[in-house]
Structure formats: structure tokens, C-alpha cells
XYZ file of N, CA and C in Angstrom:
573
model
N -154.634 189.282 41.984
C -155.379 188.134 41.497
C -154.580 186.879 41.818
N -155.251 185.892 42.371
C -154.611 184.636 42.732
C -155.380 183.494 42.062
N -154.674 182.584 41.430
C -155.302 181.412 40.819
C -156.185 181.765 39.635
N -157.286 181.030 39.488
C -158.184 181.212 38.351
C -159.146 182.373 38.566
N -158.641 183.568 38.424
C -159.429 184.794 38.500
C -158.973 185.677 37.348
N -159.913 186.111 36.521
C -159.557 186.897 35.340
C -160.567 188.020 35.126
N -160.193 188.949 34.290
C -161.132 189.979 33.861
C -161.920 189.428 32.680
N -163.211 189.693 32.676
C -164.127 189.163 31.673
C -164.770 190.322 30.924
N -164.905 190.197 29.604
C -165.524 191.266 28.823
C -166.845 190.858 28.174
N -167.197 189.579 28.188
C -168.439 189.174 27.531
C -169.612 189.026 28.492
N -169.374 188.666 29.743
C -170.435 188.587 30.751
C -170.199 189.711 31.749
N -170.963 190.791 31.594
C -170.822 191.964 32.444
C -172.207 192.471 32.842
N -172.268 193.128 33.980
C -173.520 193.753 34.403
C -173.585 195.179 33.870
N -172.563 195.960 34.138
C -172.454 197.320 33.616
C -171.020 197.543 33.168
N -170.832 198.482 32.305
C -169.488 198.805 31.855
C -168.939 197.791 30.876
N -167.623 197.712 30.814
C -166.968 196.874 29.816
C -166.354 195.602 30.380
N -166.435 195.390 31.699
C -165.795 194.206 32.238
C -166.340 193.796 33.584
N -166.064 192.551 33.948
C -166.400 192.017 35.268
C -165.238 191.134 35.712
N -165.315 190.669 36.927
C -164.306 189.777 37.477
C -164.849 188.359 37.403
N -164.127 187.454 36.752
C -164.538 186.055 36.649
C -163.682 185.222 37.593
N -164.367 184.445 38.440
C -163.696 183.565 39.389
C -164.068 182.131 39.032
N -163.078 181.297 38.845
C -163.319 179.882 38.551
C -162.218 179.054 39.213
N -162.278 178.952 40.559
C -161.196 178.246 41.260
C -161.175 176.763 40.927
N -160.005 176.239 40.724
C -159.850 174.807 40.474
C -160.118 174.032 41.761
N -160.461 172.790 41.628
C -160.703 171.938 42.789
C -159.443 171.854 43.641
N -159.557 172.187 44.911
C -158.416 172.149 45.823
C -157.463 173.317 45.684
N -157.844 174.333 44.882
C -156.966 175.485 44.667
C -157.739 176.789 44.872
N -157.000 177.832 45.146
C -157.599 179.142 45.333
C -157.831 179.832 43.993
N -158.759 180.767 43.991
C -159.011 181.619 42.836
C -159.782 182.823 43.319
N -159.096 183.970 43.476
C -159.767 185.150 44.021
C -159.032 186.429 43.629
N -159.717 187.539 43.880
C -159.143 188.872 43.739
C -159.345 189.599 45.051
N -158.334 190.341 45.472
C -158.408 191.131 46.700
C -157.996 192.558 46.367
N -158.799 193.568 46.819
C -158.407 194.962 46.585
C -157.038 195.236 47.187
N -156.315 196.119 46.557
C -154.990 196.523 47.018
C -155.118 197.137 48.410
N -154.360 196.619 49.366
C -154.457 197.102 50.745
C -154.024 198.559 50.884
N -153.289 199.094 49.914
C -152.870 200.489 50.010
C -154.015 201.458 49.722
N -155.063 200.967 49.059
C -156.210 201.837 48.777
C -157.486 201.343 49.441
N -157.440 200.186 50.066
C -158.615 199.605 50.710
C -158.488 199.733 52.210
N -159.451 200.395 52.839
C -159.433 200.583 54.279
C -159.967 199.339 54.965
N -159.178 198.737 55.830
C -159.619 197.557 56.560
C -160.659 197.951 57.597
N -161.532 197.036 57.911
C -162.559 197.302 58.899
C -163.799 197.953 58.317
N -163.969 197.908 56.995
C -165.170 198.449 56.365
C -166.376 197.696 56.903
N -167.431 198.428 57.201
C -168.609 197.834 57.808
C -169.580 197.273 56.786
N -169.650 197.868 55.600
C -170.640 197.477 54.596
C -169.975 197.211 53.246
N -170.478 196.205 52.558
C -169.985 195.872 51.229
C -171.163 195.491 50.350
N -171.139 195.952 49.100
C -172.149 195.562 48.124
C -171.458 195.122 46.854
N -171.959 194.048 46.265
C -171.453 193.610 44.979
C -172.568 192.870 44.266
N -172.429 192.739 42.982
C -173.357 191.930 42.197
C -172.611 190.677 41.770
N -173.300 189.551 41.825
C -172.677 188.308 41.399
C -173.634 187.525 40.509
N -173.054 186.836 39.586
C -173.785 185.937 38.684
C -173.041 184.615 38.712
N -173.678 183.584 39.247
C -173.034 182.288 39.383
C -173.527 181.384 38.261
N -172.615 180.969 37.389
C -173.006 180.143 36.244
C -172.762 178.658 36.482
N -171.989 178.338 37.515
C -171.730 176.933 37.859
C -171.533 176.846 39.366
N -172.424 176.113 40.049
C -172.350 175.962 41.502
C -171.380 174.841 41.873
N -170.853 174.857 43.110
C -170.036 173.722 43.555
C -170.884 172.448 43.530
N -170.295 171.328 43.202
C -171.048 170.078 43.062
C -171.392 169.430 44.402
N -170.448 169.410 45.334
C -170.681 168.660 46.575
C -170.334 169.408 47.845
N -169.467 170.415 47.790
C -168.988 171.089 49.004
C -169.126 172.596 48.890
N -169.447 173.244 50.007
C -169.525 174.701 50.041
C -168.132 175.299 49.892
N -168.070 176.450 49.201
C -166.798 177.167 49.039
C -166.990 178.630 49.355
N -165.897 179.302 49.703
C -165.948 180.734 49.979
C -166.305 181.475 48.698
N -167.305 182.355 48.787
C -167.675 183.214 47.667
C -167.021 184.581 47.829
N -167.056 185.110 49.040
C -166.442 186.398 49.337
C -166.067 186.423 50.811
N -164.994 187.131 51.132
C -164.536 187.230 52.512
C -163.180 186.594 52.696
N -162.802 186.453 53.942
C -161.499 185.892 54.263
C -161.685 184.575 54.993
N -161.024 183.534 54.558
C -161.189 182.208 55.149
C -160.793 182.205 56.629
N -160.012 183.174 57.083
C -159.626 183.249 58.486
C -160.530 184.197 59.279
N -161.470 184.867 58.613
C -162.361 185.812 59.289
C -163.782 185.641 58.799
N -164.474 186.739 58.626
C -165.846 186.696 58.133
C -165.844 186.327 56.655
N -166.684 185.357 56.287
C -166.805 185.014 54.881
C -168.224 184.560 54.570
N -168.565 184.628 53.304
C -169.851 184.161 52.788
C -169.536 182.950 51.921
N -170.206 181.841 52.201
C -169.972 180.638 51.405
C -171.163 180.390 50.491
N -170.882 179.760 49.356
C -171.939 179.333 48.442
C -172.046 177.813 48.544
N -173.265 177.349 48.777
C -173.547 175.924 48.933
C -173.894 175.304 47.586
N -173.813 173.988 47.462
C -174.159 173.320 46.205
C -175.596 173.588 45.728
N -176.512 173.908 46.658
C -177.896 174.201 46.266
C -178.111 175.671 45.911
N -177.049 176.484 45.941
C -177.137 177.886 45.563
C -177.421 178.839 46.696
N -177.655 178.330 47.900
C -177.868 179.218 49.034
C -176.533 179.746 49.536
N -176.592 180.849 50.264
C -175.402 181.450 50.851
C -175.492 181.311 52.364
N -174.339 181.389 53.023
C -174.302 181.283 54.473
C -173.150 182.101 55.005
N -173.330 182.718 56.166
C -172.281 183.484 56.825
C -171.462 182.569 57.717
N -170.125 182.778 57.708
C -169.236 182.006 58.572
C -168.220 182.929 59.217
N -167.753 182.528 60.382
C -166.603 183.140 61.019
C -165.489 182.107 60.906
N -164.514 182.383 60.053
C -163.472 181.407 59.686
C -164.163 180.189 59.084
N -164.134 179.041 59.731
C -164.783 177.845 59.180
C -166.038 177.461 59.960
N -166.487 178.325 60.873
C -167.657 178.029 61.701
C -168.878 178.811 61.225
N -169.892 178.144 60.682
C -171.115 178.839 60.269
C -171.828 179.441 61.484
N -172.333 180.673 61.346
C -173.089 181.272 62.447
C -174.451 181.791 61.992
N -174.833 181.484 60.767
C -176.175 181.845 60.300
C -176.797 180.625 59.632
N -178.093 180.687 59.444
C -178.755 179.650 58.662
C -178.473 179.921 57.186
N -178.853 178.986 56.328
C -178.691 179.208 54.895
C -179.617 180.338 54.463
N -179.235 181.043 53.419
C -180.043 182.165 52.944
C -181.420 181.694 52.502
N -182.356 182.622 52.550
C -183.726 182.317 52.146
C -183.871 182.290 50.632
N -182.872 182.733 49.935
C -182.870 182.758 48.470
C -181.711 181.918 47.971
N -181.938 181.139 46.927
C -180.871 180.359 46.292
C -180.485 181.035 44.982
N -179.206 181.170 44.734
C -178.695 181.814 43.526
C -178.576 180.770 42.415
N -179.705 180.331 41.880
C -179.719 179.253 40.891
C -179.999 179.721 39.471
N -180.408 180.962 39.290
C -180.653 181.487 37.944
C -179.309 181.917 37.364
N -178.787 181.143 36.429
C -177.441 181.389 35.894
C -177.364 182.619 34.989
N -178.500 183.222 34.662
C -178.491 184.411 33.813
C -178.749 185.693 34.603
N -178.941 185.586 35.914
C -179.306 186.742 36.742
C -178.125 187.263 37.550
N -178.030 188.584 37.627
C -177.084 189.239 38.512
C -177.804 189.486 39.834
N -177.313 188.897 40.911
C -177.891 189.081 42.238
C -177.121 190.174 42.978
N -177.855 191.081 43.634
C -177.207 192.101 44.465
C -177.000 191.505 45.853
N -175.749 191.407 46.274
C -175.389 190.866 47.578
C -174.812 192.003 48.415
N -175.320 192.137 49.632
C -174.783 193.130 50.559
C -174.475 192.438 51.877
N -173.357 192.819 52.477
C -172.946 192.260 53.759
C -172.758 193.420 54.720
N -173.406 193.293 55.874
C -173.281 194.286 56.941
C -172.648 193.613 58.136
N -171.579 194.201 58.644
C -170.917 193.676 59.837
C -170.827 194.827 60.818
N -171.880 194.972 61.622
C -172.000 196.109 62.529
C -171.875 195.616 63.964
N -170.717 195.781 64.559
C -170.492 195.258 65.901
C -170.357 193.747 65.855
N -171.172 193.051 66.624
C -171.088 191.597 66.658
C -172.146 190.932 65.782
N -172.963 191.714 65.085
C -174.017 191.158 64.233
C -173.643 191.319 62.771
N -173.830 190.261 62.007
C -173.618 190.320 60.563
C -174.922 189.958 59.870
N -175.224 190.683 58.798
C -176.450 190.446 58.047
C -176.084 190.314 56.577
N -176.686 189.343 55.929
C -176.502 189.108 54.502
C -177.811 189.463 53.802
N -177.725 190.355 52.830
C -178.897 190.760 52.054
C -178.742 190.243 50.628
N -179.825 189.749 50.060
C -179.853 189.364 48.654
C -180.958 190.159 47.993
N -180.598 190.955 46.990
C -181.538 191.832 46.287
C -182.328 192.700 47.260
N -181.638 193.221 48.283
C -182.239 194.153 49.228
C -183.044 193.533 50.348
N -183.123 192.213 50.406
C -183.913 191.523 51.426
C -182.967 190.804 52.394
N -183.220 190.947 53.699
C -182.435 190.259 54.712
C -182.595 188.765 54.504
N -181.528 188.084 54.093
C -181.600 186.664 53.738
C -180.963 185.753 54.780
N -180.078 186.277 55.627
C -179.429 185.488 56.674
C -178.738 186.453 57.624
N -178.686 186.086 58.898
C -177.995 186.928 59.871
C -177.565 186.079 61.056
N -176.691 186.644 61.872
C -176.226 185.938 63.051
C -175.218 186.755 63.825
N -174.844 186.261 64.995
C -173.880 186.919 65.864
C -172.525 186.269 65.646
N -171.518 187.094 65.479
C -170.178 186.578 65.218
C -169.126 187.445 65.867
N -167.899 186.997 65.873
C -166.793 187.743 66.462
C -165.828 188.268 65.414
N -166.085 188.015 64.135
C -165.163 188.425 63.079
C -165.596 189.757 62.475
N -164.631 190.562 62.108
C -164.904 191.834 61.442
C -164.875 191.626 59.936
N -165.505 192.543 59.225
C -165.473 192.529 57.765
C -164.163 193.183 57.356
N -163.103 192.402 57.364
C -161.772 192.930 57.128
C -161.273 192.604 55.730
N -160.159 191.956 55.631
C -159.501 191.698 54.365
C -160.456 190.935 53.459
N -161.084 191.637 52.559
C -162.162 191.079 51.758
C -161.635 190.582 50.421
N -161.804 189.290 50.178
C -161.426 188.686 48.905
C -162.693 188.323 48.153
N -162.658 188.432 46.850
C -163.782 188.044 46.011
C -163.395 186.773 45.281
N -164.041 185.674 45.658
C -163.718 184.365 45.124
C -163.249 183.448 46.235
N -162.720 182.317 45.857
C -162.357 181.272 46.813
C -160.920 181.411 47.270
N -160.745 181.829 48.528
C -159.398 181.806 49.096
C -159.245 180.601 50.016
N -160.126 179.606 49.806
C -160.010 178.328 50.491
C -159.466 177.290 49.504
N -159.286 176.061 49.946
C -158.753 175.013 49.067
C -159.625 173.761 49.133
N -160.928 173.944 49.102
C -161.883 172.834 49.122
C -161.814 172.091 47.786
N -161.996 170.775 47.821
C -161.937 169.956 46.603
C -163.259 170.035 45.842
N -163.548 171.205 45.299
C -164.743 171.442 44.496
C -164.503 172.737 43.726
N -165.318 173.032 42.748
C -165.131 174.241 41.957
C -166.465 174.892 41.660
N -166.435 176.139 41.246
C -167.616 176.869 40.802
C -167.147 177.992 39.876
N -168.089 178.628 39.192
C -167.759 179.783 38.364
C -168.712 180.913 38.717
N -168.144 182.062 39.076
C -168.946 183.226 39.451
C -168.331 184.482 38.840
N -169.182 185.448 38.592
C -168.769 186.751 38.061
C -169.140 187.808 39.090
N -168.282 188.823 39.241
C -168.521 189.922 40.176
C -168.473 191.236 39.409
N -169.364 192.147 39.768
C -169.391 193.463 39.127
C -169.914 194.487 40.123
N -169.608 195.741 39.895
C -170.116 196.866 40.683
C -169.889 196.671 42.177
N -168.651 196.428 42.546
C -168.254 196.241 43.946
C -168.155 197.608 44.616
N -168.730 197.721 45.813
C -168.736 198.997 46.525
C -168.567 198.751 48.018
N -167.798 199.593 48.695
C -167.592 199.520 50.137
C -168.061 200.817 50.775
N -168.539 200.751 52.011
C -168.971 201.949 52.719
C -168.756 201.729 54.212
N -168.435 202.776 54.915
C -168.244 202.682 56.349
C -169.442 203.157 57.140
N -170.479 203.712 56.463
C -171.607 204.308 57.176
C -172.935 203.595 56.979
N -173.189 203.052 55.790
C -174.490 202.413 55.539
C -174.393 201.489 54.330
N -175.454 200.719 54.123
C -175.505 199.842 52.948
C -175.526 200.701 51.690
N -174.678 200.381 50.708
C -174.645 201.182 49.477
C -175.942 201.109 48.670
N -176.693 200.012 48.771
C -177.943 199.885 48.021
C -177.692 199.583 46.553
N -178.777 199.544 45.792
C -178.685 199.249 44.358
C -177.907 200.349 43.656
N -177.305 200.004 42.562
C -176.556 200.990 41.797
C -175.464 200.326 41.017
N -174.602 201.150 40.488
C -173.465 200.632 39.760
C -172.270 201.501 40.058
N -171.113 200.957 39.891
C -169.880 201.696 40.092
C -169.382 202.140 38.722
N -169.045 203.399 38.610
C -168.604 203.952 37.332
C -167.190 204.489 37.494
N -166.312 204.074 36.622
C -164.951 204.574 36.621
C -164.911 205.838 35.775
N -164.582 206.940 36.399
C -164.496 208.210 35.683
C -163.041 208.453 35.305
N -162.795 208.534 34.017
C -161.445 208.763 33.530
C -161.417 210.028 32.685
N -160.300 210.717 32.655
C -160.226 211.928 31.828
C -160.298 211.576 30.345
N -160.836 212.499 29.559
C -160.934 212.238 28.118
C -159.610 212.498 27.413
N -158.741 213.276 28.063
C -157.426 213.526 27.482
C -156.507 214.054 28.565
N -155.224 214.171 28.237
C -154.293 214.766 29.193
C -153.620 216.004 28.617
N -154.180 216.545 27.531
C -153.516 217.688 26.902
C -154.279 218.998 27.062
N -155.481 218.986 27.630
C -156.204 220.242 27.825
C -155.694 220.904 29.097
N -155.251 222.147 28.976
C -154.690 222.845 30.123
C -155.348 224.202 30.257
N -155.986 224.402 31.402
C -156.580 225.702 31.682
C -155.463 226.663 32.070
N -155.696 227.943 31.951
C -154.661 228.929 32.286
C -154.362 228.962 33.780
N -155.227 228.373 34.611
C -154.969 228.359 36.045
C -153.982 227.265 36.441
N -153.725 226.310 35.548
C -152.796 225.238 35.852
C -151.445 225.539 35.222
N -150.400 225.324 35.974
C -149.067 225.544 35.436
C -148.184 224.354 35.761
N -147.111 224.228 35.032
C -146.142 223.177 35.306
C -145.280 223.544 36.475
N -144.270 222.720 36.766
C -143.366 222.995 37.860
C -142.649 224.318 37.672
N -142.363 225.001 38.750
C -141.645 226.279 38.782
C -142.326 227.332 37.924
N -143.665 227.272 37.855
C -144.408 228.294 37.125
C -144.418 228.101 35.621
N -143.966 226.953 35.123
C -143.975 226.720 33.687
C -145.405 226.605 33.171
N -145.569 226.698 31.873
C -146.921 226.667 31.282
C -147.169 225.445 30.442
N -146.254 224.484 30.422
C -146.487 223.274 29.635
C -147.263 222.268 30.476
N -147.838 221.266 29.790
C -148.617 220.241 30.504
C -147.722 219.457 31.456
């Protein structure tokens, strides 16, 4: 987590928490998956976002890498695809202006074509040279403007668009149940 990015427990789509991004004007605010568990070059990404405050005058990075493929949010709530700082798509056909709605955003970067989907509908596309690589959620730029967005149910796939759904963290209910087939080191029987 860099800058104004925190875990949120009151505004969530599913589960007990979401990621809140509120970058300060001229400062970064984002979260990036740990590179040790995140495979670079993922072709498809899906996340849900709820934007409660749009940038006032300047577009800012919503997701992606400022040096590669990124999605920017405009002051009017539309999204746009960029390669570094060069836009290569038109503004999205949908504006994210409902501050109480979770929008499903999907990004496909298949070869030289990138497509942005909003709620399952192709909202913007274009030809680019950037791969969907080091993916940050929030503003990793330093534009003199701010916004507030929440992210939930982030999913990556290398084969196809993940589609609607939610991500569920499965955790064990305890660490003390031991079946007779499991043994400790050197054949021991303790947990």
C-alpha cells in the first residue's frame, strides 16, 4: 500500500472489507498485489469499484501502471484506456456517477488490442503496445487532483474474462483438527 490507501470495513460489496483509495492532490495512493504471488502478463482482470468522489478537473489513474497500460477516471465519471500517458481509446460509453453503485470493471489485453468492459458491456477499446502487467489499484500518478474509490472482488485470469462473481477467502476453521493420515515431522503424531 502506498499513500492514501486503506482497508475499509463499512463500504464493502461482499465479505468484511474493501480497499479504499483516496490519493491526495499531487500524491500517489494505491495498492499493488505482491509480485511474489502475482503473475505478470495476466491477460484479464476483473474488479468492482464504487467511486464516491470524482476528480474535480483532471483525469487520474484508476487502475494499471502509469508507465504501461492503465485505466483513467475522468472528472465526468467516464473511463478511458491509456498506454503510459497516451490515450488510445475513446471515453467509455458509461459514466461511473452513481456513488452508491458497485460497477463491474473488466480489462482485456489480448495481443495488441485492449477492451474495457463496464457491467459486462464493451465500453471502450483500442490498439495499444502495452501489456497488462504490473497492476496497481488506485493512483500511481501524481496529478494535482483527488478522488475516492473503493475496490472489491479483484480477480485475475490468463484465459478469459472472469465475469460477474465475487472472490471468497477460504480460511481453515481451526488448526487443531488432525486426521490420522497426517503426521508431524519424523513420523510424529502431534499437530
